[in-house]
């Protein structure tokens, strides 16, 4: 099962390497990963997607917590979080397909961010499922290039992670 | 007062109570050595190889419970420490490794003797630091020692660029350190402890399975009190040997691949397994699907990742063994009636265990003509001091030591369990002897492994460290040969050490003394002579070449499927 996990870490030299080598060294999967500083500049937030059965996920959580630079690990899989992802998509758009692309962009409230006579580049954000859905519709028209950020996630409700 | 980074480093070591370090000089640590020249509070021992220096720091740590310290230069000096670091990491040994690094502006430039030692050691250190500003040095050292010794202990590496050693700043050592991201859970949850005692007292076939964590926690006393109060049987892992006295009637000695018949039978039939600072290693569990099939499992460990890693656990208690056992003793004492009833209820189980002990005790066939290694170990025990420290190398001799020495005190067996590092025994003994100059220190080695760090004879002689080096010489890489005999049709591929070495001459070359015994009736006399000599000695025993370590649970088999005699 897919899990989206946020890892709050000390903004120290080499932290990302520690997190990623934990996954590779122990044979855990990383499907996507994003990192950026938070409102507290001493803390960075890593969001990653991983897979595994319950026992593996428990180990991943514990092993992440065990890293000295990890402050908190939040697993959003129980629906406690909101996930958003961005994708940039370059699609073939010639003659008759140009209108079709625009229609899809419109339905998904995506944006055209670059135009050439033979292509459109689209920016779209949303829950990962929404990105998958728009890609499904665009794929038959000819995907030239796809860039996904992987999801970031935040807890629901009024509280911040520090509670 | 302003000082340079090199001096600050030494002041930090002093503040941490370090009196002995092992290290090897080189270009990027030359400034540290220059400061050391006039720094009298720290004794520096120069090994002949950085790997040995690292094992020596590890041996010192295991013998004393303090943090071992080793210094190495950048590049090859640093990479030479890696096996020693990994050895310490696998067995949770507190250590601080200080490596020189090329000057900060050169990092990343493939400079002379530059290596990314932090990257190389990332998977085998508890944590590591690159010091980029001399102003951070004192705080980093404070953190390094704190991390190394607390929670589940482990090695911490501090990479110190040369320019940082030269740069000057005010020295101020932090009194305390607070790390928001590192707060190990030391105190066991009272409710869980209550539950544990009531579960335990309701069982009929309990076993305590005790590991290195009990020794790391300095909890041998509490363990013995609790187990004797309850009257339960106790088995220990290789790394737990000495946590519970093996000469007590309730000791089942070591369990696992080369454990006793009765310990492994008890593990298979138990209905209540209490794991104390042990990590269910595959050498201990055998085939997981048939491991302790009828047992409820209570697991006490300071590291949550050890819990439920490979076996299911019914009641986890995260916390320090000493804290948890102290509370368990208190809880058990508050229910004297239940304890009495419990002891009655487990009487049939204790009798069953006695039956197993009588049926298959640890044993070997004595021989007059050829020396049996088990006999040597028994004689070593008999003739050595009561507080002797024994280190081993890795192989058959290590298992014979574990089976036949009878360990009764914690921190008296120092052995590489998790990594199984050949070459560990001799330098680890060097570290233990440096820490305890007055105690008897023996290292028991094979003829293969002893050659992996034999150069340390020089360090022993130079520093007057009177380690007694025992070589059980079968002229084989015996442990591998045993596998080849049992599972590869006696095809002894590359396990025969063709060249006999004259260890008496070798000892002589280093300025030490060598002895050799070839017959059983020479063993006792020779051990006496060796122990009586007041410098380092080699005692070589020409043992039965194809003797096997038994019992043995073949890899992948269940714990109760032991080969008892083959
Ligand atoms: C040739 C060879 C053969 C071997 N055969 C056997 C064998 O037959 N039987 C055997 O037992 N071993 C054997 N071993 C050793 C084996 O590989 C493991 O090293 C050993 O079993 C691990 O012991 P342990 O479970 O006590 O773990 P350790 O590695 O000592 O782990 C200690 C555990 O305690 C925890 N801990 C640490 N400090 C504390 C604290 N203060 N409070 C609470 N918890 C703490 C840690 O988190 C960890 O989970 C063999 C090794 C070799 C090289
Ligand atoms: C550094 C290292 N290399 C290889 C091994 C694999 N190995 C385990 S035991 C052993 C044989 C050891 O032979 P010896 O030192 O003579 O001891 P014996 O088993 O004969 O008592 C070997 C090669 C190891 N554990 N460590
Ligand atoms: Mg040998």
GROMACS .gro file of N, CA, C and O and ligand atoms in nm, chain B residues 51 83 393-398 400 419-423 445-452 472-481 495 497 543, ligand 2:
model
  166
  214UNK      N    1   4.286  -0.007   1.179
  214UNK     CA    2   4.178  -0.102   1.210
  214UNK      C    3   4.196  -0.153   1.353
  214UNK      O    4   4.101  -0.159   1.431
  246UNK      N    5   3.623  -0.108   0.912
  246UNK     CA    6   3.586  -0.240   0.966
  246UNK      C    7   3.565  -0.231   1.117
  246UNK      O    8   3.473  -0.294   1.172
  556UNK      N    9   3.861  -1.398   1.887
  556UNK     CA   10   3.852  -1.367   1.745
  556UNK      C   11   3.723  -1.433   1.695
  556UNK      O   12   3.632  -1.455   1.774
  557UNK      N   13   3.717  -1.460   1.566
  557UNK     CA   14   3.592  -1.516   1.512
  557UNK      C   15   3.617  -1.650   1.447
  557UNK      O   16   3.708  -1.665   1.366
  558UNK      N   17   3.538  -1.748   1.486
  558UNK     CA   18   3.550  -1.881   1.428
  558UNK      C   19   3.515  -1.987   1.530
  558UNK      O   20   3.444  -1.959   1.628
  559UNK      N   21   3.566  -2.106   1.510
  559UNK     CA   22   3.534  -2.217   1.601
  559UNK      C   23   3.580  -2.188   1.744
  559UNK      O   24   3.508  -2.214   1.840
  560UNK      N   25   3.702  -2.135   1.756
  560UNK     CA   26   3.756  -2.108   1.889
  560UNK      C   27   3.665  -2.013   1.967
  560UNK      O   28   3.654  -2.021   2.088
  561UNK      N   29   3.600  -1.922   1.895
  561UNK     CA   30   3.507  -1.826   1.956
  561UNK      C   31   3.387  -1.899   2.016
  561UNK      O   32   3.345  -1.872   2.129
  563UNK      N   33   3.378  -2.225   2.094
  563UNK     CA   34   3.422  -2.310   2.206
  563UNK      C   35   3.440  -2.227   2.332
  563UNK      O   36   3.407  -2.272   2.442
  582UNK      N   37   2.899  -0.845   1.341
  582UNK     CA   38   2.975  -0.842   1.216
  582UNK      C   39   3.062  -0.966   1.203
  582UNK      O   40   3.094  -1.008   1.093
  583UNK      N   41   3.101  -1.023   1.315
  583UNK     CA   42   3.187  -1.143   1.311
  583UNK      C   43   3.319  -1.112   1.244
  583UNK      O   44   3.358  -1.173   1.146
  584UNK      N   45   3.392  -1.018   1.303
  584UNK     CA   46   3.512  -0.966   1.240
  584UNK      C   47   3.637  -1.043   1.280
  584UNK      O   48   3.684  -1.032   1.394
  585UNK      N   49   3.692  -1.122   1.190
  585UNK     CA   50   3.823  -1.182   1.216
  585UNK      C   51   3.925  -1.071   1.231
  585UNK      O   52   3.919  -0.970   1.160
  586UNK      N   53   4.016  -1.087   1.322
  586UNK     CA   54   4.117  -0.984   1.347
  586UNK      C   55   4.079  -0.896   1.465
  586UNK      O   56   4.154  -0.806   1.503
  608UNK      N   57   4.227  -1.691   2.010
  608UNK     CA   58   4.222  -1.669   1.865
  608UNK      C   59   4.238  -1.800   1.789
  608UNK      O   60   4.288  -1.898   1.842
  609UNK      N   61   4.199  -1.795   1.662
  609UNK     CA   62   4.232  -1.903   1.570
  609UNK      C   63   4.361  -1.868   1.499
  609UNK      O   64   4.408  -1.754   1.504
  610UNK      N   65   4.417  -1.968   1.432
  610UNK     CA   66   4.541  -1.943   1.359
  610UNK      C   67   4.517  -1.854   1.238
  610UNK      O   68   4.608  -1.787   1.190
  611UNK      N   69   4.394  -1.850   1.188
  611UNK     CA   70   4.363  -1.762   1.075
  611UNK      C   71   4.352  -1.618   1.121
  611UNK      O   72   4.428  -1.530   1.079
  612UNK      N   73   4.258  -1.593   1.208
  612UNK     CA   74   4.227  -1.457   1.250
  612UNK      C   75   4.341  -1.386   1.321
  612UNK      O   76   4.358  -1.265   1.307
  613UNK      N   77   4.421  -1.461   1.395
  613UNK     CA   78   4.528  -1.395   1.470
  613UNK      C   79   4.625  -1.327   1.374
  613UNK      O   80   4.685  -1.225   1.407
  614UNK      N   81   4.634  -1.382   1.254
  614UNK     CA   82   4.727  -1.322   1.157
  614UNK      C   83   4.673  -1.193   1.097
  614UNK      O   84   4.746  -1.120   1.030
  615UNK      N   85   4.545  -1.165   1.120
  615UNK     CA   86   4.488  -1.046   1.059
  615UNK      C   87   4.527  -0.917   1.132
  615UNK      O   88   4.514  -0.809   1.077
  635UNK      N   89   4.442  -2.127   1.919
  635UNK     CA   90   4.397  -2.266   1.902
  635UNK      C   91   4.427  -2.300   1.756
  635UNK      O   92   4.351  -2.262   1.666
  636UNK      N   93   4.539  -2.369   1.737
  636UNK     CA   94   4.587  -2.387   1.600
  636UNK      C   95   4.539  -2.520   1.542
  636UNK      O   96   4.584  -2.625   1.583
  637UNK      N   97   4.447  -2.509   1.448
  637UNK     CA   98   4.404  -2.628   1.374
  637UNK      C   99   4.456  -2.624   1.230
  637UNK      O  100   4.421  -2.708   1.148
  638UNK      N  101   4.537  -2.525   1.202
  638UNK     CA  102   4.590  -2.506   1.068
  638UNK      C  103   4.480  -2.506   0.962
  638UNK      O  104   4.499  -2.548   0.849
  639UNK      N  105   4.366  -2.459   1.005
  639UNK     CA  106   4.250  -2.449   0.916
  639UNK      C  107   4.177  -2.320   0.945
  639UNK      O  108   4.182  -2.271   1.059
  640UNK      N  109   4.108  -2.269   0.848
  640UNK     CA  110   4.003  -2.171   0.874
  640UNK      C  111   3.885  -2.257   0.919
  640UNK      O  112   3.795  -2.292   0.843
  641UNK      N  113   3.894  -2.295   1.045
  641UNK     CA  114   3.816  -2.407   1.097
  641UNK      C  115   3.666  -2.394   1.080
  641UNK      O  116   3.598  -2.491   1.046
  642UNK      N  117   3.613  -2.277   1.108
  642UNK     CA  118   3.468  -2.262   1.102
  642UNK      C  119   3.416  -2.283   0.960
  642UNK      O  120   3.312  -2.346   0.938
  643UNK      N  121   3.491  -2.233   0.864
  643UNK     CA  122   3.449  -2.251   0.724
  643UNK      C  123   3.470  -2.398   0.684
  643UNK      O  124   3.387  -2.459   0.616
  644UNK      N  125   3.582  -2.453   0.732
  644UNK     CA  126   3.607  -2.596   0.704
  644UNK      C  127   3.493  -2.682   0.757
  644UNK      O  128   3.450  -2.777   0.691
  658UNK      N  129   4.065  -2.347   0.264
  658UNK     CA  130   4.052  -2.331   0.409
  658UNK      C  131   4.169  -2.393   0.485
  658UNK      O  132   4.174  -2.384   0.607
  660UNK      N  133   4.539  -2.372   0.592
  660UNK     CA  134   4.652  -2.279   0.597
  660UNK      C  135   4.778  -2.361   0.575
  660UNK      O  136   4.834  -2.414   0.670
  706UNK      N  137   4.576  -2.817   1.814
  706UNK     CA  138   4.452  -2.887   1.852
  706UNK      C  139   4.410  -2.989   1.747
  706UNK      O  140   4.459  -2.986   1.633
  731LIG     C1  141   3.744  -1.055   0.813
  731LIG     C2  142   3.674  -1.184   0.795
  731LIG     N1  143   3.694  -1.257   0.683
  731LIG     C3  144   3.632  -1.376   0.667
  731LIG     C4  145   3.546  -1.425   0.761
  731LIG     C5  146   3.475  -1.558   0.742
  731LIG     N2  147   3.518  -1.655   0.845
  731LIG     C6  148   3.447  -1.678   0.958
  731LIG     S1  149   3.521  -1.786   1.062
  731LIG     C7  150   3.650  -1.808   0.955
  731LIG     C8  151   3.761  -1.903   0.988
  731LIG     C9  152   3.847  -1.855   1.099
  731LIG     O1  153   3.961  -1.937   1.107
  731LIG     P1  154   4.053  -1.931   1.234
  731LIG     O2  155   4.085  -1.791   1.267
  731LIG     O3  156   4.168  -2.021   1.214
  731LIG     O4  157   3.959  -1.985   1.349
  731LIG     P2  158   3.898  -2.132   1.368
  731LIG     O5  159   3.761  -2.131   1.310
  731LIG     O6  160   3.989  -2.228   1.300
  731LIG     O7  161   3.895  -2.150   1.515
  731LIG    C10  162   3.633  -1.730   0.840
  731LIG    C11  163   3.726  -1.729   0.727
  731LIG    C12  164   3.527  -1.344   0.874
  731LIG     N3  165   3.441  -1.379   0.971
  731LIG     N4  166   3.592  -1.226   0.890
   0.00000   0.00000   0.00000
